[in-house]
Short mmCIF file of C-alpha atoms and ligand atoms in Angstrom, two decimals:
data_model
loop_
_atom_site.label_atom_id
_atom_site.label_comp_id
_atom_site.label_asym_id
_atom_site.label_seq_id
_atom_site.Cartn_x
_atom_site.Cartn_y
_atom_site.Cartn_z
CA UNK A 1 -72.44 -14.51 20.71
CA UNK A 2 -72.42 -18.02 18.98
CA UNK A 3 -75.72 -18.56 16.97
CA UNK A 4 -77.08 -15.17 18.57
CA UNK A 5 -79.48 -13.45 15.56
CA UNK A 6 -78.14 -9.90 15.53
CA UNK A 7 -79.30 -7.05 13.35
CA UNK A 8 -77.12 -4.43 12.64
CA UNK A 9 -78.40 -1.19 11.05
CA UNK A 10 -75.52 1.06 9.19
CA UNK A 11 -73.21 -2.34 8.17
CA UNK A 12 -72.04 -1.31 5.24
CA UNK A 13 -69.08 0.65 6.34
CA UNK A 14 -67.46 2.03 9.76
CA UNK A 15 -68.28 0.64 13.12
CA UNK A 16 -71.23 -1.21 12.02
CA UNK A 17 -69.44 -2.86 8.99
CA UNK A 18 -66.57 -3.71 11.57
CA UNK A 19 -69.12 -4.86 14.23
CA UNK A 20 -70.37 -7.39 11.97
CA UNK A 21 -66.78 -8.74 10.87
CA UNK A 22 -66.04 -9.20 14.63
CA UNK A 23 -69.32 -10.94 15.17
CA UNK A 24 -68.82 -12.92 12.13
CA UNK A 25 -65.78 -14.45 14.22
CA UNK A 26 -67.84 -15.20 17.24
CA UNK A 27 -70.27 -17.32 15.19
CA UNK A 28 -73.15 -14.84 15.43
CA UNK A 29 -75.95 -14.93 12.60
CA UNK A 30 -75.95 -11.39 11.13
CA UNK A 31 -78.68 -9.41 9.62
CA UNK A 32 -76.87 -6.26 8.02
CA UNK A 33 -78.91 -3.34 6.84
CA UNK A 34 -77.87 0.02 5.29
CA UNK A 35 -78.83 1.56 1.95
CA UNK A 36 -75.54 0.76 -0.24
CA UNK A 37 -76.52 -2.82 -1.24
CA UNK A 38 -72.78 -3.15 -2.63
CA UNK A 39 -70.90 -2.20 0.18
CA UNK A 40 -73.61 -4.31 2.15
CA UNK A 41 -72.55 -7.45 0.06
CA UNK A 42 -68.98 -7.02 0.51
CA UNK A 43 -69.40 -6.81 4.17
CA UNK A 44 -71.48 -9.62 3.95
CA UNK A 45 -68.87 -11.73 1.82
CA UNK A 46 -66.26 -11.31 4.57
CA UNK A 47 -68.41 -12.26 7.26
CA UNK A 48 -69.49 -15.49 5.17
CA UNK A 49 -65.80 -16.32 4.52
CA UNK A 50 -65.53 -16.73 8.16
CA UNK A 51 -68.28 -19.42 8.27
CA UNK A 52 -71.08 -16.54 9.48
CA UNK A 53 -74.75 -16.94 8.34
CA UNK A 54 -75.53 -13.63 6.95
CA UNK A 55 -78.35 -11.82 5.26
CA UNK A 56 -78.38 -8.30 4.00
CA UNK A 57 -81.41 -5.74 3.74
CA UNK A 58 -81.12 -2.87 1.57
CA UNK A 59 -83.10 -0.09 3.85
CA UNK A 60 -82.90 3.71 4.62
CA UNK A 61 -83.89 3.48 8.69
CA UNK A 62 -85.68 7.03 8.00
CA UNK A 63 -88.36 5.07 6.38
CA UNK A 64 -90.60 3.05 8.81
CA UNK A 65 -91.82 0.20 6.21
CA UNK A 66 -87.92 -0.28 5.48
CA UNK A 67 -87.16 -0.77 9.33
CA UNK A 68 -90.28 -3.38 9.11
CA UNK A 69 -88.60 -5.03 6.38
CA UNK A 70 -85.32 -5.57 8.22
CA UNK A 71 -86.83 -7.18 11.26
CA UNK A 72 -89.39 -9.30 9.25
CA UNK A 73 -86.24 -10.30 6.93
CA UNK A 74 -84.66 -11.66 10.11
CA UNK A 75 -87.53 -13.65 11.69
CA UNK A 76 -87.96 -15.34 8.07
CA UNK A 77 -84.38 -16.00 7.65
CA UNK A 78 -83.59 -16.98 11.44
CA UNK A 79 -86.43 -17.47 13.34
CA UNK A 80 -86.23 -14.33 15.73
CA UNK A 81 -83.65 -11.72 16.83
CA UNK A 82 -81.41 -11.51 19.88
CA UNK A 83 -79.82 -8.20 19.67
CA UNK A 84 -80.57 -5.08 17.67
CA UNK A 85 -77.89 -2.87 17.15
CA UNK A 86 -78.95 0.82 16.22
CA UNK A 87 -76.08 2.20 14.83
CA UNK A 88 -77.12 3.86 11.44
CA UNK A 89 -76.22 7.49 11.58
CA UNK A 90 -75.45 10.53 9.60
CA UNK A 91 -73.93 13.90 11.07
CA UNK A 92 -73.06 17.40 10.28
CA UNK A 93 -70.34 19.83 10.63
CA UNK A 94 -71.57 23.50 10.16
CA UNK A 95 -72.38 26.11 12.63
CA UNK A 96 -76.31 26.59 12.93
CA UNK A 97 -76.16 30.42 11.78
CA UNK A 98 -74.57 29.18 8.96
CA UNK A 99 -76.76 26.23 7.50
CA UNK A 100 -78.66 27.26 4.44
CA UNK A 101 -81.68 24.79 4.47
CA UNK A 102 -82.72 23.48 7.96
CA UNK A 103 -84.10 20.50 6.38
CA UNK A 104 -80.64 19.45 7.23
CA UNK A 105 -81.41 18.80 10.79
CA UNK A 106 -84.70 17.30 10.20
CA UNK A 107 -83.12 14.55 8.14
CA UNK A 108 -80.27 14.24 10.43
CA UNK A 109 -83.05 13.64 13.58
CA UNK A 110 -85.22 11.32 11.03
CA UNK A 111 -82.08 9.11 10.52
CA UNK A 112 -80.40 9.23 13.91
CA UNK A 113 -83.38 9.39 16.23
CA UNK A 114 -86.69 8.50 14.29
CA UNK A 115 -84.59 5.46 12.57
CA UNK A 116 -83.50 3.58 16.20
CA UNK A 117 -87.40 4.09 16.91
CA UNK A 118 -88.66 2.46 14.24
CA UNK A 119 -86.47 -0.47 14.34
CA UNK A 120 -86.71 -0.73 18.25
CA UNK A 121 -90.72 -0.91 17.59
CA UNK A 122 -90.35 -3.50 14.79
CA UNK A 123 -87.74 -5.53 16.94
CA UNK A 124 -89.11 -5.43 20.44
CA UNK A 125 -91.49 -8.34 20.12
CA UNK A 126 -88.62 -10.65 19.18
CA UNK A 127 -86.29 -9.09 21.62
CA UNK A 128 -88.84 -9.73 24.31
CA UNK A 129 -89.31 -13.48 23.29
CA UNK A 130 -85.53 -13.95 23.05
CA UNK A 131 -84.53 -11.96 26.42
CA UNK A 132 -82.49 -10.19 23.94
CA UNK A 133 -80.29 -7.00 24.02
CA UNK A 134 -81.22 -3.56 22.56
CA UNK A 135 -78.53 -1.26 21.67
CA UNK A 136 -78.32 2.40 20.57
CA UNK A 137 -75.28 3.83 19.33
CA UNK A 138 -75.07 7.45 20.51
CA UNK A 139 -72.33 9.70 20.80
CA UNK A 140 -70.43 11.69 23.45
CA UNK A 141 -72.50 14.53 21.48
CA UNK A 142 -75.65 12.46 23.24
CA UNK A 143 -74.53 13.79 26.45
CA UNK A 144 -73.43 17.15 26.30
CA UNK A 145 -73.59 20.08 23.78
CA UNK A 146 -70.71 20.32 21.10
CA UNK A 147 -70.36 23.14 18.29
CA UNK A 148 -71.12 22.83 14.63
CA UNK A 149 -72.90 19.67 15.57
CA UNK A 150 -76.46 21.40 16.74
CA UNK A 151 -78.55 18.95 14.85
CA UNK A 152 -76.68 16.14 15.27
CA UNK A 153 -75.94 16.62 19.10
CA UNK A 154 -79.83 17.25 19.21
CA UNK A 155 -80.92 13.93 17.70
CA UNK A 156 -78.43 11.85 19.68
CA UNK A 157 -79.69 13.56 22.94
CA UNK A 158 -83.18 12.36 21.80
CA UNK A 159 -81.56 8.84 21.64
CA UNK A 160 -80.62 9.32 24.92
CA UNK A 161 -84.09 9.82 26.33
CA UNK A 162 -85.46 7.52 24.46
CA UNK A 163 -83.73 4.46 25.44
CA UNK A 164 -82.89 5.74 29.07
CA UNK A 165 -86.91 5.93 29.32
CA UNK A 166 -87.49 2.65 27.70
CA UNK A 167 -85.07 0.62 29.73
CA UNK A 168 -87.40 1.22 32.68
CA UNK A 169 -90.53 0.33 30.76
CA UNK A 170 -88.81 -2.88 29.89
CA UNK A 171 -87.67 -3.83 33.70
CA UNK A 172 -88.44 -7.22 34.30
CA UNK A 173 -89.38 -8.31 30.74
CA UNK A 174 -85.84 -9.70 30.08
CA UNK A 175 -84.72 -7.28 27.66
CA UNK A 176 -81.16 -5.38 28.38
CA UNK A 177 -80.89 -1.71 26.85
CA UNK A 178 -77.14 -0.89 26.04
CA UNK A 179 -76.13 2.70 25.37
CA UNK A 180 -73.03 3.29 23.55
CA UNK A 181 -71.14 6.86 23.87
CA UNK A 182 -68.18 6.89 21.45
CA UNK A 183 -66.04 9.70 21.11
CA UNK A 184 -63.96 10.41 17.45
CA UNK A 185 -63.98 7.13 15.96
CA UNK A 186 -61.65 6.88 13.02
CA UNK A 187 -64.12 6.26 10.20
CA UNK A 188 -65.27 7.85 6.95
CA UNK A 189 -68.60 9.40 8.52
CA UNK A 190 -66.75 13.06 8.72
CA UNK A 191 -66.41 13.23 5.05
CA UNK A 192 -69.93 12.33 4.79
CA UNK A 193 -70.68 14.95 7.05
CA UNK A 194 -73.24 17.69 5.58
CA UNK A 195 -71.83 20.93 5.55
CA UNK A 196 -73.63 24.40 5.91
CA UNK A 197 -74.43 24.27 2.02
CA UNK A 198 -76.11 20.71 2.49
CA UNK A 199 -73.24 18.91 0.91
CA UNK A 200 -71.01 16.41 2.26
CA UNK A 201 -67.68 18.38 3.31
CA UNK A 202 -65.68 15.73 1.62
CA UNK A 203 -62.50 16.28 3.74
CA UNK A 204 -62.60 15.25 7.60
CA UNK A 205 -61.44 18.27 9.90
CA UNK A 206 -60.61 15.45 12.37
CA UNK A 207 -56.97 14.01 12.99
CA UNK A 208 -58.05 10.75 12.16
CA UNK A 209 -54.82 9.16 12.86
CA UNK A 210 -54.98 10.60 16.30
CA UNK A 211 -58.56 9.27 17.60
CA UNK A 212 -59.85 5.84 18.46
CA UNK A 213 -59.71 3.17 15.77
CA UNK A 214 -62.80 1.30 14.57
CA UNK A 215 -61.38 -1.94 15.90
CA UNK A 216 -61.37 -0.73 19.38
CA UNK A 217 -64.72 0.71 19.19
CA UNK A 218 -66.18 -2.42 18.12
CA UNK A 219 -64.70 -4.37 20.70
CA UNK A 220 -65.88 -2.53 23.13
CA UNK A 221 -69.45 -2.78 21.84
CA UNK A 222 -69.15 -6.31 21.51
CA UNK A 223 -67.99 -6.76 24.83
CA UNK A 224 -70.92 -4.37 26.27
CA UNK A 225 -73.57 -6.87 24.33
CA UNK A 226 -71.85 -9.97 25.95
CA UNK A 227 -72.25 -8.31 29.52
CA UNK A 228 -75.60 -6.72 28.91
CA UNK A 229 -73.67 -3.41 30.17
CA UNK A 230 -76.29 -0.36 30.67
CA UNK A 231 -73.90 2.16 29.05
CA UNK A 232 -70.39 2.55 27.69
CA UNK A 233 -68.57 6.02 27.64
CA UNK A 234 -65.88 5.07 25.55
CA UNK A 235 -62.90 7.56 26.19
CA UNK A 236 -61.28 8.88 29.45
CA UNK A 237 -62.12 12.74 28.27
CA UNK A 238 -66.00 11.44 28.19
CA UNK A 239 -66.13 9.70 31.56
CA UNK A 240 -64.36 12.88 32.86
CA UNK A 241 -66.44 15.06 31.34
CA UNK A 242 -69.48 13.76 32.53
CA UNK A 243 -68.33 13.91 36.17
CA UNK A 244 -66.91 17.75 35.57
CA UNK A 245 -70.63 18.49 33.82
CA UNK A 246 -72.03 18.42 37.25
CA UNK A 247 -69.39 20.50 38.82
CA UNK A 248 -68.19 22.79 36.17
CA UNK A 249 -70.60 22.70 32.97
CA UNK A 250 -68.75 25.65 31.37
CA UNK A 251 -65.37 23.75 31.51
CA UNK A 252 -67.16 20.88 29.46
CA UNK A 253 -68.26 23.64 26.92
CA UNK A 254 -64.56 24.63 26.64
CA UNK A 255 -63.34 21.13 26.33
CA UNK A 256 -65.83 20.37 23.43
CA UNK A 257 -65.03 23.71 21.61
CA UNK A 258 -61.55 22.74 21.94
CA UNK A 259 -61.81 19.24 20.51
CA UNK A 260 -63.53 20.44 17.58
CA UNK A 261 -60.89 23.20 16.97
CA UNK A 262 -58.09 20.77 17.62
CA UNK A 263 -59.95 17.87 15.30
CA UNK A 264 -59.19 15.24 18.16
N1 LIG B 301 -67.13 7.95 13.95
C1 LIG B 301 -67.57 8.72 14.95
O1 LIG B 301 -66.41 9.42 15.32
C2 LIG B 301 -68.63 8.40 15.96
C3 LIG B 301 -68.52 8.92 17.20
C4 LIG B 301 -69.70 8.94 18.19
C5 LIG B 301 -70.76 8.11 17.39
N2 LIG B 301 -70.79 7.55 16.11
C6 LIG B 301 -71.92 7.18 15.72
O2 LIG B 301 -71.58 5.66 15.41
C7 LIG B 301 -72.58 5.22 14.16
C8 LIG B 301 -71.71 4.57 13.15
O3 LIG B 301 -70.82 5.79 12.74
P1 LIG B 301 -69.60 5.48 11.59
O4 LIG B 301 -68.56 6.56 12.02
O5 LIG B 301 -69.15 4.03 11.51
O6 LIG B 301 -70.52 6.17 10.36
P2 LIG B 301 -70.13 5.46 8.84
O7 LIG B 301 -69.06 5.17 8.73
O8 LIG B 301 -70.54 6.85 7.85
O9 LIG B 301 -71.04 4.77 8.62
C9 LIG B 301 -72.83 4.86 8.80
C10 LIG B 301 -73.41 4.01 8.49
O10 LIG B 301 -74.84 4.26 8.78
C11 LIG B 301 -75.45 3.88 7.63
N3 LIG B 301 -76.75 4.87 7.16
C12 LIG B 301 -76.46 6.29 6.95
N4 LIG B 301 -77.69 6.66 6.73
C13 LIG B 301 -78.73 5.36 6.61
C14 LIG B 301 -79.85 5.47 6.47
N5 LIG B 301 -80.92 6.60 6.00
N6 LIG B 301 -80.29 4.40 6.58
C15 LIG B 301 -79.77 3.00 6.85
N7 LIG B 301 -78.58 3.35 6.94
C16 LIG B 301 -78.17 4.23 7.08
C17 LIG B 301 -74.42 4.19 6.45
O11 LIG B 301 -74.65 3.15 5.17
P3 LIG B 301 -75.26 3.54 4.09
O12 LIG B 301 -74.82 4.93 3.55
O13 LIG B 301 -75.15 2.55 3.01
O14 LIG B 301 -76.72 3.59 4.46
C18 LIG B 301 -73.39 3.44 7.24
O15 LIG B 301 -73.00 2.14 6.76
C19 LIG B 301 -73.38 6.40 14.00
O16 LIG B 301 -74.84 6.52 14.60
C20 LIG B 301 -72.62 7.70 14.48
O17 LIG B 301 -73.35 9.02 14.77
C21 LIG B 301 -69.49 7.61 15.18
#
């Protein structure tokens, strides 16, 4: 990753911030984007102390012109883009029939799906030039349904369909498309998950100490970028689940239901 220009959306916290820290250690040039400028600066300062060149761009990926500003910022600062990690994401924790305002689903779709679409469209000319890597951070919920996650799962399935289709279109272009499917990862995403009333649920229903650590998740993403892997399904349960889904899909439904009930 030495001297590679890596754009990470959602780099102010969680997986994106840890990815930035690990890539800084490897000598990447970083373009960090998110809405919270203060948190972005804290991550950038850490990376700079490790010798990395970093710029931050305050951006809402649900707004197309913000995504354009991220990529033009990258080109201006570093002359191009080698890797785009579409990581910015928002989630929910509510049964569909309990949701009071359906705009929650629209917002999640705009951030998780359209955010990735806007950023990819703006970055592709640079990725074609560099023969770079396009990364989509989806979720196991992008491969199978999960209760309390209707809108989130839909947005992650949309990412899967988009990037799997684009991969075929990009065959021969030199651009690799890498999809990441994490299971539960211990970050603050659950505290900020939108509840049925449209407000953050504030307390994570997941046993955060029992699930994958953010360092391991980021390490696996770095490895996938370096190897230009097609996709990474992060947990054993996820890998087995994908096979089981072909043979006994209702069993996978029960596994998903149990995971939500148990919080791990
Ligand atoms: N944690 C898990 O269990 C898990 C599992 C599977 C998949 N994932 C996926 O992994 C990715 C990262 O999740 P995480 O767990 O690291 O979550 P997180 O800790 O909540 O971080 C989410 C990041 O996305 C950014 N973001 C949210 N809305 C944004 C917007 N409109 N524009 C720009 N940035 C935005 C946030 O920054 P600002 O608030 O500063 O904008 C933050 O940097 C997400 O796509 C998520 O769906 C997570």
